[in-house]
Amino acid sequence: MNKPFYLLIFAFIFIISLSHAQTVRPFTEGLVVGPCHQYGREAIYTDQITYQLIKKTFVTPTEGKSVLTDAQGKELKWQSIMADTSRRFRHSALSNGYLYLTYTSPKETMALLHLAGHAGAYFNGVPRGGDANHYGYMYSPVKLKKGLNEVLVRVGNGGRFQGVSANLVFPDKNILLSTPDMTLPNIVLSENNEQLLGAIVLLNLTEKPLADLRIRAVIQGKEIITEVPMVTALNSRKVGFKMDAGAVQQKGEVSCELSLLQNGKVIDQKSIPLQAVLPNDHYSNTFISAIDGSVQYFGVAPQKGVKTDTASLFLSVHGAGVEAIGQAKAYKPKEWGTLVAPTNRRPRGFNWEDWGRIDALEVLEVAQKKFNPHPQKIYLTGHSMGGHGSWYLGATYPGKWAGVAPCAGYPTLMGYGSADGKIPENSTNVIEKMLLRASNPSNVMALAPNYKASGIYVLHGDADRTVSVEYARTMRNTLGAFHNDFSYYEYPNGSHWYGDHSVDWPALFDFFKWHRSKKSDEAEAIDFTTANPAISAQYLWAGIEQQEIPLNYSRIQAKRNTNNKSIIITTDNARTMMLLPGAFSKGQAFTVKIDEAEVCTACIMEDKPLYFTKNGKWTMAEKPAVTQRGSHRNGTFKAAFNHRMVFVYGTTGTKEENEWAYNKARYDAETWYYRGNGAVDVIPDREFSLTGYADRGVILFGNATTNAAWNSLLRQSPIQVQRGSIKVGEEQLTGDDLGIYFTYPRPDSPFASVAVVAGSGLPGMLATESNQYFTGGSGFPDYFIFGAAMLKDGVKGVKQAGFFDTNWQISKTDAVKAQ
């Protein structure tokens, strides 16, 4: 962790406020119990309190009342607790425990639940999002009942140390803008600043969706009005807006006046500060993410001096708790290139995996268009968690990087302990092994041969007590077995962060200066490994389009002989492979041998790839249909959360089922906002149509009985869920307490998918509520079915898990059942 920036973030957090007339009611006493739950970076979790809520055996807590007996036979009882002088609750039982709070309201009214230091909460039985990192900007609109209101606060492993703060906030308005968590650009003088993008949180403390809202932004007389997307009932949403800063001519602080308009009437106003900077200053730049349509930013250390068409681009990925602009400011401007620092969607984000990985690629694409670097002079580096990000992105995308330089990094989440899961790597349980397989893209050790595509520079302090130097030494030994172009340096007496030269190390950038990435005509040999072609499918002129066994490692090794015009290939776990333009010149004939069999004696390279499919033996083939698995769409469950995803909740069930669907969709939207600085459309099933939301990822909450969008999206799915049963191929599971997560391709899209969060009845639906699929690196296969008993018994409560076959049907060889 980059400590100076980490501390700056938290200093900022502690002084923020809603900037409104408000009454704050802090919670000062409560009850605690724990440990009683275990969540991690995996689909399996246990939570004894939630299990009791599902089974309706939960009893209103009182001091000394027994809750459960743990696996060691110890009886856990509720204990009283008081907030300390910093207004935080701290207790040993809060390590994987629960905090119980109450508030007696004299009337029915609206409020903001403001908790920090928690993983999640139930407010009067309804799930609300967490603030595990104690950032302080999570405000959940809630409706207070007249009389007793109950809050069950779930606290993670670190709760006993950082504590939990808890308040009810009563603002003077029911619709308001909230300033603590804004995403804003800098005004870079001399650039076109007439269409700048920002984002601010809008809070809806009403029981109706907010529509037809607009935000008016005025900077020095220049006005832009932006339409605001819908914000559902008792919910918040980070909304984007445009600004025209074209009139700004001087460096310094600039005020932007924001007005929230409803039917032309101003219902809230905020004055927000922007910074105007010179072109050679470090600055923040914003853009629209294709993941969800939200506004994101990245930091820039601009190139010093005259820019040329041979300039370089450096992508620097930050450590845990570090802001992207702080990462960029750790680097002095370079005369030979521009440095950009993506956010990972948040300072902690997704460990540069999953959506953090996509964020890095989005920023890379934006930066390439903006700064136009030489295509062979793009470099990757990062520190701490960003050191892991460098190892991970470097192994996942060979050919993108001329050089890769991890600083104080660890190679894998599981090896470092960031996995937070309880599945051992050598597990023999078939369910656990299936979940580990779903996490294979995270394992850079299996992808290590891909490092041969780049020069590698490893930098680590030899006295680092946060990320041990042994991780760097392990990677030195790994690289030493096959890599002929890497450098290694241990900084003497270097701690985890020993100043800006922990990242801005001259020898590291000298190393980059020597290196260029190869062009296709310069690489006579290809060695490429992937665990998922939809994440990474190719290196230069060869790639893997389809796998035989989904999410197992696939490898292609190819040698090109330009003298006798031939390519010899060996493969592992490849169903369809491809040769891309650049393998040979256009119009050139050549022979292809795959796995010792001659496949083509006169292949002709044109402007599109050549495909070869193994069906007993290798043959030339057409590009596989988009209806099959492939590099365009290959699962897993989490992959559907992309392509401007939309959450669709069911309204055709019982009152309780419909309430669950909306509450779960809102909970996931809150969690996505917190973890990913995200914003997502949340709509009822009756408003969904294929054409109205074309090519967008769809997250469907409910089953065929309770969600009217099911038939248009999932009529052909081999998994069918309805009230009372789940059908998997020809097999039917019955009961009302079955929960399921699964994905299936949108039938009308060549790339978007549907993710389903459902249950066979209300108990099964409730069992799906708190899973950790927004945690970076967590492994979810194509489908995962479990009983509510999983929350009590762990893996014993899992029914089935697996991957679909190439045609998205149930595969007997890639499905496992409980032992």
CSV table of N, CA and C in Angstrom, one decimal, residues 314-442:
chain,number,residue,atom,x,y,z
A,314,PHE,N,2.9,4.7,-20.5
A,314,PHE,CA,3.1,3.8,-19.3
A,314,PHE,C,1.7,3.7,-18.6
A,315,LEU,N,1.3,2.5,-18.4
A,315,LEU,CA,0.1,2.2,-17.6
A,315,LEU,C,0.6,1.8,-16.2
A,316,SER,N,0.2,2.6,-15.2
A,316,SER,CA,0.6,2.3,-13.8
A,316,SER,C,-0.6,2.0,-13.0
A,317,VAL,N,-0.6,0.8,-12.4
A,317,VAL,CA,-1.8,0.3,-11.6
A,317,VAL,C,-1.4,0.4,-10.1
A,318,HIS,N,-2.3,1.0,-9.4
A,318,HIS,CA,-2.0,1.4,-8.0
A,318,HIS,C,-2.3,0.3,-7.0
A,319,GLY,N,-1.8,0.6,-5.7
A,319,GLY,CA,-2.0,-0.4,-4.6
A,319,GLY,C,-3.3,-0.2,-3.9
A,320,ALA,N,-3.6,-1.0,-2.9
A,320,ALA,CA,-4.8,-1.0,-2.2
A,320,ALA,C,-5.0,0.3,-1.4
A,321,GLY,N,-6.1,1.0,-1.6
A,321,GLY,CA,-6.3,2.2,-0.8
A,321,GLY,C,-5.8,3.5,-1.5
A,322,VAL,N,-5.2,3.3,-2.7
A,322,VAL,CA,-4.5,4.5,-3.3
A,322,VAL,C,-5.4,5.0,-4.4
A,323,GLU,N,-5.6,6.3,-4.5
A,323,GLU,CA,-6.4,6.9,-5.6
A,323,GLU,C,-5.5,7.0,-6.9
A,324,ALA,N,-6.1,6.9,-8.0
A,324,ALA,CA,-5.4,6.9,-9.3
A,324,ALA,C,-4.6,8.2,-9.5
A,325,ILE,N,-5.1,9.3,-9.1
A,325,ILE,CA,-4.4,10.6,-9.3
A,325,ILE,C,-3.2,10.6,-8.3
A,326,GLY,N,-3.3,10.0,-7.1
A,326,GLY,CA,-2.2,9.9,-6.2
A,326,GLY,C,-1.1,9.0,-6.9
A,327,GLN,N,-1.5,7.9,-7.5
A,327,GLN,CA,-0.5,7.0,-8.2
A,327,GLN,C,0.2,7.8,-9.3
A,328,ALA,N,-0.5,8.6,-10.1
A,328,ALA,CA,0.1,9.3,-11.1
A,328,ALA,C,1.1,10.4,-10.6
A,329,LYS,N,0.8,11.0,-9.5
A,329,LYS,CA,1.6,12.0,-8.9
A,329,LYS,C,2.9,11.5,-8.3
A,330,ALA,N,3.0,10.2,-8.1
A,330,ALA,CA,4.2,9.6,-7.6
A,330,ALA,C,5.3,9.6,-8.7
A,331,TYR,N,4.9,9.9,-9.9
A,331,TYR,CA,5.9,9.8,-11.0
A,331,TYR,C,6.2,11.3,-11.5
A,332,LYS,N,7.5,11.5,-11.7
A,332,LYS,CA,7.9,12.8,-12.3
A,332,LYS,C,7.6,12.7,-13.8
A,333,PRO,N,7.1,13.7,-14.5
A,333,PRO,CA,6.9,13.6,-15.9
A,333,PRO,C,8.2,13.2,-16.7
A,334,LYS,N,7.9,12.4,-17.7
A,334,LYS,CA,9.0,11.8,-18.5
A,334,LYS,C,9.1,12.5,-19.9
A,335,GLU,N,10.3,12.8,-20.4
A,335,GLU,CA,10.4,13.4,-21.7
A,335,GLU,C,10.0,12.5,-22.8
A,336,TRP,N,9.9,11.2,-22.6
A,336,TRP,CA,9.7,10.3,-23.7
A,336,TRP,C,8.4,9.6,-23.6
A,337,GLY,N,7.5,10.0,-22.8
A,337,GLY,CA,6.2,9.4,-22.7
A,337,GLY,C,5.2,9.9,-21.7
A,338,THR,N,4.0,9.5,-21.8
A,338,THR,CA,2.9,9.8,-20.8
A,338,THR,C,2.6,8.7,-20.0
A,339,LEU,N,2.3,8.9,-18.7
A,339,LEU,CA,1.9,7.9,-17.8
A,339,LEU,C,0.4,8.1,-17.4
A,340,VAL,N,-0.3,7.0,-17.5
A,340,VAL,CA,-1.7,7.0,-17.0
A,340,VAL,C,-2.0,6.0,-16.0
A,341,ALA,N,-2.8,6.3,-15.0
A,341,ALA,CA,-3.1,5.4,-13.9
A,341,ALA,C,-4.6,5.2,-13.8
A,342,PRO,N,-5.1,4.0,-14.1
A,342,PRO,CA,-6.5,3.7,-14.0
A,342,PRO,C,-6.9,3.5,-12.5
A,343,THR,N,-8.2,3.4,-12.3
A,343,THR,CA,-8.7,3.4,-10.9
A,343,THR,C,-8.9,2.0,-10.3
A,344,ASN,N,-9.0,1.0,-11.1
A,344,ASN,CA,-9.5,-0.3,-10.6
A,344,ASN,C,-10.9,-0.2,-10.2
A,345,ARG,N,-11.6,0.9,-10.6
A,345,ARG,CA,-12.9,1.3,-10.3
A,345,ARG,C,-13.1,1.9,-8.9
A,346,ARG,N,-12.2,1.5,-8.0
A,346,ARG,CA,-12.1,2.1,-6.6
A,346,ARG,C,-10.7,2.0,-6.1
A,347,PRO,N,-10.3,2.7,-5.0
A,347,PRO,CA,-9.0,2.5,-4.5
A,347,PRO,C,-8.6,1.1,-4.1
A,348,ARG,N,-9.7,0.3,-3.7
A,348,ARG,CA,-9.4,-1.1,-3.4
A,348,ARG,C,-10.0,-2.0,-4.6
A,349,GLY,N,-11.2,-1.6,-5.1
A,349,GLY,CA,-11.7,-2.2,-6.3
A,349,GLY,C,-11.7,-3.7,-6.4
A,350,PHE,N,-11.1,-4.3,-7.4
A,350,PHE,CA,-11.2,-5.7,-7.7
A,350,PHE,C,-9.8,-6.3,-7.9
A,351,ASN,N,-8.8,-5.8,-7.2
A,351,ASN,CA,-7.4,-6.4,-7.3
A,351,ASN,C,-6.9,-6.5,-8.7
A,352,TRP,N,-7.4,-5.6,-9.6
A,352,TRP,CA,-7.1,-5.6,-11.0
A,352,TRP,C,-7.5,-6.8,-11.7
A,353,GLU,N,-8.4,-7.6,-11.2
A,353,GLU,CA,-9.0,-8.7,-11.9
A,353,GLU,C,-10.5,-8.3,-12.2
A,354,ASP,N,-11.2,-9.2,-12.9
A,354,ASP,CA,-12.6,-9.0,-13.2
A,354,ASP,C,-12.8,-7.6,-13.8
A,355,TRP,N,-13.6,-6.8,-13.1
A,355,TRP,CA,-13.9,-5.4,-13.6
A,355,TRP,C,-12.7,-4.5,-13.5
A,356,GLY,N,-11.8,-4.8,-12.6
A,356,GLY,CA,-10.6,-4.0,-12.5
A,356,GLY,C,-9.7,-4.2,-13.7
A,357,ARG,N,-9.7,-5.4,-14.2
A,357,ARG,CA,-9.0,-5.7,-15.4
A,357,ARG,C,-9.6,-5.0,-16.6
A,358,ILE,N,-10.9,-5.0,-16.7
A,358,ILE,CA,-11.6,-4.3,-17.8
A,358,ILE,C,-11.3,-2.8,-17.7
A,359,ASP,N,-11.4,-2.2,-16.5
A,359,ASP,CA,-11.1,-0.8,-16.3
A,359,ASP,C,-9.7,-0.5,-16.8
A,360,ALA,N,-8.7,-1.3,-16.5
A,360,ALA,CA,-7.3,-1.0,-17.0
A,360,ALA,C,-7.3,-1.0,-18.5
A,361,LEU,N,-8.0,-2.0,-19.2
A,361,LEU,CA,-8.1,-2.0,-20.6
A,361,LEU,C,-8.8,-0.8,-21.2
A,362,GLU,N,-9.9,-0.4,-20.5
A,362,GLU,CA,-10.6,0.8,-21.0
A,362,GLU,C,-9.8,2.0,-21.0
A,363,VAL,N,-9.0,2.2,-19.9
A,363,VAL,CA,-8.2,3.4,-19.8
A,363,VAL,C,-7.0,3.3,-20.8
A,364,LEU,N,-6.5,2.1,-21.0
A,364,LEU,CA,-5.5,1.9,-22.0
A,364,LEU,C,-6.0,2.4,-23.4
A,365,GLU,N,-7.2,1.9,-23.7
A,365,GLU,CA,-7.8,2.3,-25.0
A,365,GLU,C,-8.0,3.8,-25.1
A,366,VAL,N,-8.6,4.4,-24.1
A,366,VAL,CA,-8.8,5.9,-24.1
A,366,VAL,C,-7.4,6.6,-24.2
A,367,ALA,N,-6.4,6.1,-23.5
A,367,ALA,CA,-5.1,6.8,-23.5
A,367,ALA,C,-4.5,6.7,-24.9
A,368,GLN,N,-4.6,5.5,-25.5
A,368,GLN,CA,-4.0,5.3,-26.8
A,368,GLN,C,-4.6,6.3,-27.8
A,369,LYS,N,-5.9,6.5,-27.8
A,369,LYS,CA,-6.5,7.4,-28.7
A,369,LYS,C,-6.2,8.9,-28.3
A,370,LYS,N,-6.0,9.2,-27.1
A,370,LYS,CA,-5.8,10.6,-26.7
A,370,LYS,C,-4.3,11.0,-26.9
A,371,PHE,N,-3.4,10.1,-26.6
A,371,PHE,CA,-2.0,10.4,-26.6
A,371,PHE,C,-1.2,9.8,-27.8
A,372,ASN,N,-1.8,8.9,-28.5
A,372,ASN,CA,-1.3,8.4,-29.8
A,372,ASN,C,0.2,7.9,-29.6
A,373,PRO,N,0.5,7.0,-28.7
A,373,PRO,CA,1.8,6.5,-28.5
A,373,PRO,C,2.2,5.6,-29.6
A,374,HIS,N,3.5,5.3,-29.7
A,374,HIS,CA,4.0,4.3,-30.6
A,374,HIS,C,3.5,3.0,-30.2
A,375,PRO,N,2.9,2.2,-31.1
A,375,PRO,CA,2.3,0.9,-30.7
A,375,PRO,C,3.2,-0.1,-30.1
A,376,GLN,N,4.5,0.0,-30.3
A,376,GLN,CA,5.4,-0.9,-29.7
A,376,GLN,C,6.1,-0.4,-28.5
A,377,LYS,N,5.6,0.7,-28.0
A,377,LYS,CA,6.2,1.3,-26.8
A,377,LYS,C,5.2,1.6,-25.7
A,378,ILE,N,4.5,0.5,-25.3
A,378,ILE,CA,3.5,0.6,-24.3
A,378,ILE,C,4.0,-0.3,-23.1
A,379,TYR,N,4.0,0.3,-21.9
A,379,TYR,CA,4.6,-0.4,-20.8
A,379,TYR,C,3.6,-0.5,-19.6
A,380,LEU,N,3.9,-1.5,-18.8
A,380,LEU,CA,3.0,-1.8,-17.6
A,380,LEU,C,3.8,-1.9,-16.4
A,381,THR,N,3.3,-1.2,-15.3
A,381,THR,CA,4.0,-1.2,-14.0
A,381,THR,C,2.9,-1.0,-12.9
A,382,GLY,N,3.3,-1.2,-11.7
A,382,GLY,CA,2.4,-1.0,-10.6
A,382,GLY,C,3.0,-1.4,-9.3
A,383,HIS,N,2.4,-1.0,-8.2
A,383,HIS,CA,2.9,-1.2,-6.8
A,383,HIS,C,2.0,-1.9,-5.9
A,384,SER,N,2.5,-2.9,-5.1
A,384,SER,CA,1.7,-3.6,-4.1
A,384,SER,C,0.5,-4.4,-4.8
A,385,MET,N,-0.7,-4.0,-4.5
A,385,MET,CA,-1.8,-4.7,-5.2
A,385,MET,C,-1.6,-4.4,-6.7
A,386,GLY,N,-1.1,-3.3,-7.0
A,386,GLY,CA,-0.8,-3.0,-8.4
A,386,GLY,C,0.4,-3.8,-8.9
A,387,GLY,N,1.3,-4.2,-8.0
A,387,GLY,CA,2.3,-5.1,-8.4
A,387,GLY,C,1.7,-6.4,-8.8
A,388,HIS,N,0.7,-6.9,-8.0
A,388,HIS,CA,-0.1,-8.1,-8.5
A,388,HIS,C,-0.7,-7.8,-9.8
A,389,GLY,N,-1.3,-6.6,-9.9
A,389,GLY,CA,-2.0,-6.2,-11.2
A,389,GLY,C,-1.0,-6.3,-12.4
A,390,SER,N,0.2,-5.9,-12.1
A,390,SER,CA,1.2,-6.0,-13.2
A,390,SER,C,1.6,-7.4,-13.6
A,391,TRP,N,1.8,-8.3,-12.6
A,391,TRP,CA,2.0,-9.7,-12.8
A,391,TRP,C,0.8,-10.3,-13.6
A,392,TYR,N,-0.4,-9.9,-13.1
A,392,TYR,CA,-1.7,-10.5,-13.7
A,392,TYR,C,-1.9,-10.0,-15.1
A,393,LEU,N,-1.9,-8.7,-15.3
A,393,LEU,CA,-2.2,-8.2,-16.6
A,393,LEU,C,-1.1,-8.5,-17.6
A,394,GLY,N,0.1,-8.6,-17.1
A,394,GLY,CA,1.2,-8.9,-17.9
A,394,GLY,C,1.2,-10.3,-18.5
A,395,ALA,N,0.7,-11.3,-17.6
A,395,ALA,CA,0.6,-12.7,-18.0
A,395,ALA,C,-0.7,-12.9,-18.9
A,396,THR,N,-1.7,-12.1,-18.6
A,396,THR,CA,-3.0,-12.3,-19.3
A,396,THR,C,-3.0,-11.8,-20.7
A,397,TYR,N,-2.2,-10.7,-20.9
A,397,TYR,CA,-2.2,-10.0,-22.2
A,397,TYR,C,-0.8,-9.9,-22.8
A,398,PRO,N,-0.2,-11.0,-23.2
A,398,PRO,CA,1.1,-11.0,-23.8
A,398,PRO,C,0.9,-10.3,-25.2
A,399,GLY,N,1.9,-9.5,-25.5
A,399,GLY,CA,1.9,-8.7,-26.8
A,399,GLY,C,1.4,-7.3,-26.6
A,400,LYS,N,0.7,-7.0,-25.5
A,400,LYS,CA,0.3,-5.6,-25.3
A,400,LYS,C,1.5,-4.8,-24.7
A,401,TRP,N,2.4,-5.4,-24.0
A,401,TRP,CA,3.4,-4.7,-23.2
A,401,TRP,C,4.8,-4.9,-23.7
A,402,ALA,N,5.5,-3.8,-24.0
A,402,ALA,CA,6.9,-4.0,-24.3
A,402,ALA,C,7.7,-4.4,-23.1
A,403,GLY,N,7.3,-3.9,-21.9
A,403,GLY,CA,7.9,-4.2,-20.7
A,403,GLY,C,6.9,-4.2,-19.6
A,404,VAL,N,7.2,-5.1,-18.6
A,404,VAL,CA,6.3,-5.2,-17.4
A,404,VAL,C,7.2,-5.1,-16.2
A,405,ALA,N,6.8,-4.3,-15.2
A,405,ALA,CA,7.6,-4.0,-14.0
A,405,ALA,C,6.8,-4.0,-12.8
A,406,PRO,N,6.6,-5.2,-12.1
A,406,PRO,CA,5.9,-5.2,-10.8
A,406,PRO,C,6.8,-4.7,-9.7
A,407,CYS,N,6.2,-3.8,-8.9
A,407,CYS,CA,7.0,-3.3,-7.7
A,407,CYS,C,6.3,-3.7,-6.4
A,408,ALA,N,7.0,-4.3,-5.6
A,408,ALA,CA,6.5,-4.8,-4.3
A,408,ALA,C,5.2,-5.6,-4.4
A,409,GLY,N,5.1,-6.4,-5.5
A,409,GLY,CA,3.9,-7.1,-5.8
A,409,GLY,C,4.0,-8.6,-5.4
A,410,TYR,N,2.8,-9.2,-5.4
A,410,TYR,CA,2.6,-10.6,-5.1
A,410,TYR,C,2.0,-11.2,-6.4
A,411,PRO,N,2.3,-12.4,-6.8
A,411,PRO,CA,1.8,-12.9,-8.1
A,411,PRO,C,0.4,-13.3,-8.1
A,412,THR,N,-0.1,-14.0,-7.0
A,412,THR,CA,-1.5,-14.5,-7.0
A,412,THR,C,-2.2,-14.1,-5.8
A,413,LEU,N,-3.5,-13.9,-5.9
A,413,LEU,CA,-4.4,-13.6,-4.7
A,413,LEU,C,-4.3,-14.7,-3.7
A,414,MET,N,-4.5,-15.9,-4.2
A,414,MET,CA,-4.5,-17.1,-3.3
A,414,MET,C,-3.1,-17.2,-2.5
A,415,GLY,N,-2.1,-17.0,-3.3
A,415,GLY,CA,-0.8,-17.2,-2.6
A,415,GLY,C,-0.5,-16.1,-1.6
A,416,TYR,N,-1.0,-14.9,-1.8
A,416,TYR,CA,-0.8,-13.8,-0.9
A,416,TYR,C,-1.8,-13.9,0.3
A,417,GLY,N,-2.9,-14.5,0.1
A,417,GLY,CA,-3.9,-14.6,1.2
A,417,GLY,C,-5.0,-13.6,0.9
A,418,SER,N,-5.0,-12.8,-0.2
A,418,SER,CA,-6.1,-11.9,-0.5
A,418,SER,C,-7.3,-12.7,-1.0
A,419,ALA,N,-7.2,-14.0,-1.2
A,419,ALA,CA,-8.3,-14.7,-1.7
A,419,ALA,C,-9.4,-14.7,-0.6
A,420,ASP,N,-9.0,-14.7,0.6
A,420,ASP,CA,-9.9,-14.7,1.7
A,420,ASP,C,-10.9,-15.9,1.7
A,421,GLY,N,-10.6,-16.8,0.9
A,421,GLY,CA,-11.5,-18.0,0.9
A,421,GLY,C,-11.0,-19.1,1.7
A,422,LYS,N,-11.7,-20.2,1.8
A,422,LYS,CA,-11.4,-21.3,2.6
A,422,LYS,C,-11.2,-22.6,1.8
A,423,ILE,N,-11.1,-22.5,0.5
A,423,ILE,CA,-10.9,-23.6,-0.3
A,423,ILE,C,-9.4,-23.8,-0.5
A,424,PRO,N,-8.9,-24.9,0.0
A,424,PRO,CA,-7.4,-25.2,-0.2
A,424,PRO,C,-7.2,-25.5,-1.7
A,425,GLU,N,-6.0,-25.2,-2.2
A,425,GLU,CA,-5.6,-25.4,-3.6
A,425,GLU,C,-5.6,-26.9,-3.9
A,426,ASN,N,-5.4,-27.7,-2.9
A,426,ASN,CA,-5.3,-29.2,-3.2
A,426,ASN,C,-6.6,-29.9,-2.7
A,427,SER,N,-7.7,-29.2,-2.7
A,427,SER,CA,-9.0,-29.8,-2.3
A,427,SER,C,-9.3,-31.0,-3.2
A,428,THR,N,-9.9,-32.0,-2.6
A,428,THR,CA,-10.4,-33.1,-3.4
A,428,THR,C,-11.9,-33.1,-3.5
A,429,ASN,N,-12.5,-32.2,-2.9
A,429,ASN,CA,-14.0,-32.1,-3.0
A,429,ASN,C,-14.4,-31.6,-4.4
A,430,VAL,N,-15.2,-32.3,-5.1
A,430,VAL,CA,-15.5,-32.0,-6.5
A,430,VAL,C,-16.1,-30.6,-6.7
A,431,ILE,N,-17.0,-30.2,-5.7
A,431,ILE,CA,-17.6,-28.9,-5.8
A,431,ILE,C,-16.5,-27.8,-5.6
A,432,GLU,N,-15.7,-28.0,-4.6
A,432,GLU,CA,-14.6,-27.0,-4.4
A,432,GLU,C,-13.6,-26.9,-5.6
A,433,LYS,N,-13.3,-28.1,-6.2
A,433,LYS,CA,-12.4,-28.1,-7.3
A,433,LYS,C,-13.0,-27.4,-8.5
A,434,MET,N,-14.4,-27.5,-8.7
A,434,MET,CA,-15.0,-26.8,-9.8
A,434,MET,C,-15.0,-25.3,-9.6
A,435,LEU,N,-15.1,-24.8,-8.3
A,435,LEU,CA,-15.0,-23.4,-8.0
A,435,LEU,C,-13.6,-22.9,-8.2
A,436,LEU,N,-12.6,-23.7,-7.8
A,436,LEU,CA,-11.2,-23.3,-8.1
A,436,LEU,C,-10.9,-23.2,-9.6
A,437,ARG,N,-11.5,-24.2,-10.4
A,437,ARG,CA,-11.3,-24.1,-11.8
A,437,ARG,C,-11.9,-22.8,-12.4
A,438,ALA,N,-13.0,-22.4,-11.8
A,438,ALA,CA,-13.6,-21.1,-12.3
A,438,ALA,C,-12.7,-19.9,-12.0
A,439,SER,N,-11.8,-20.1,-11.1
A,439,SER,CA,-10.8,-19.0,-10.7
A,439,SER,C,-9.5,-19.1,-11.5
A,440,ASN,N,-9.4,-20.1,-12.4
A,440,ASN,CA,-8.1,-20.3,-13.1
A,440,ASN,C,-7.6,-19.1,-13.8
A,441,PRO,N,-8.4,-18.2,-14.4
A,441,PRO,CA,-7.8,-17.0,-15.0
A,441,PRO,C,-7.0,-16.1,-14.0
A,442,SER,N,-7.2,-16.3,-12.7
A,442,SER,CA,-6.5,-15.5,-11.7
A,442,SER,C,-5.1,-16.0,-11.4
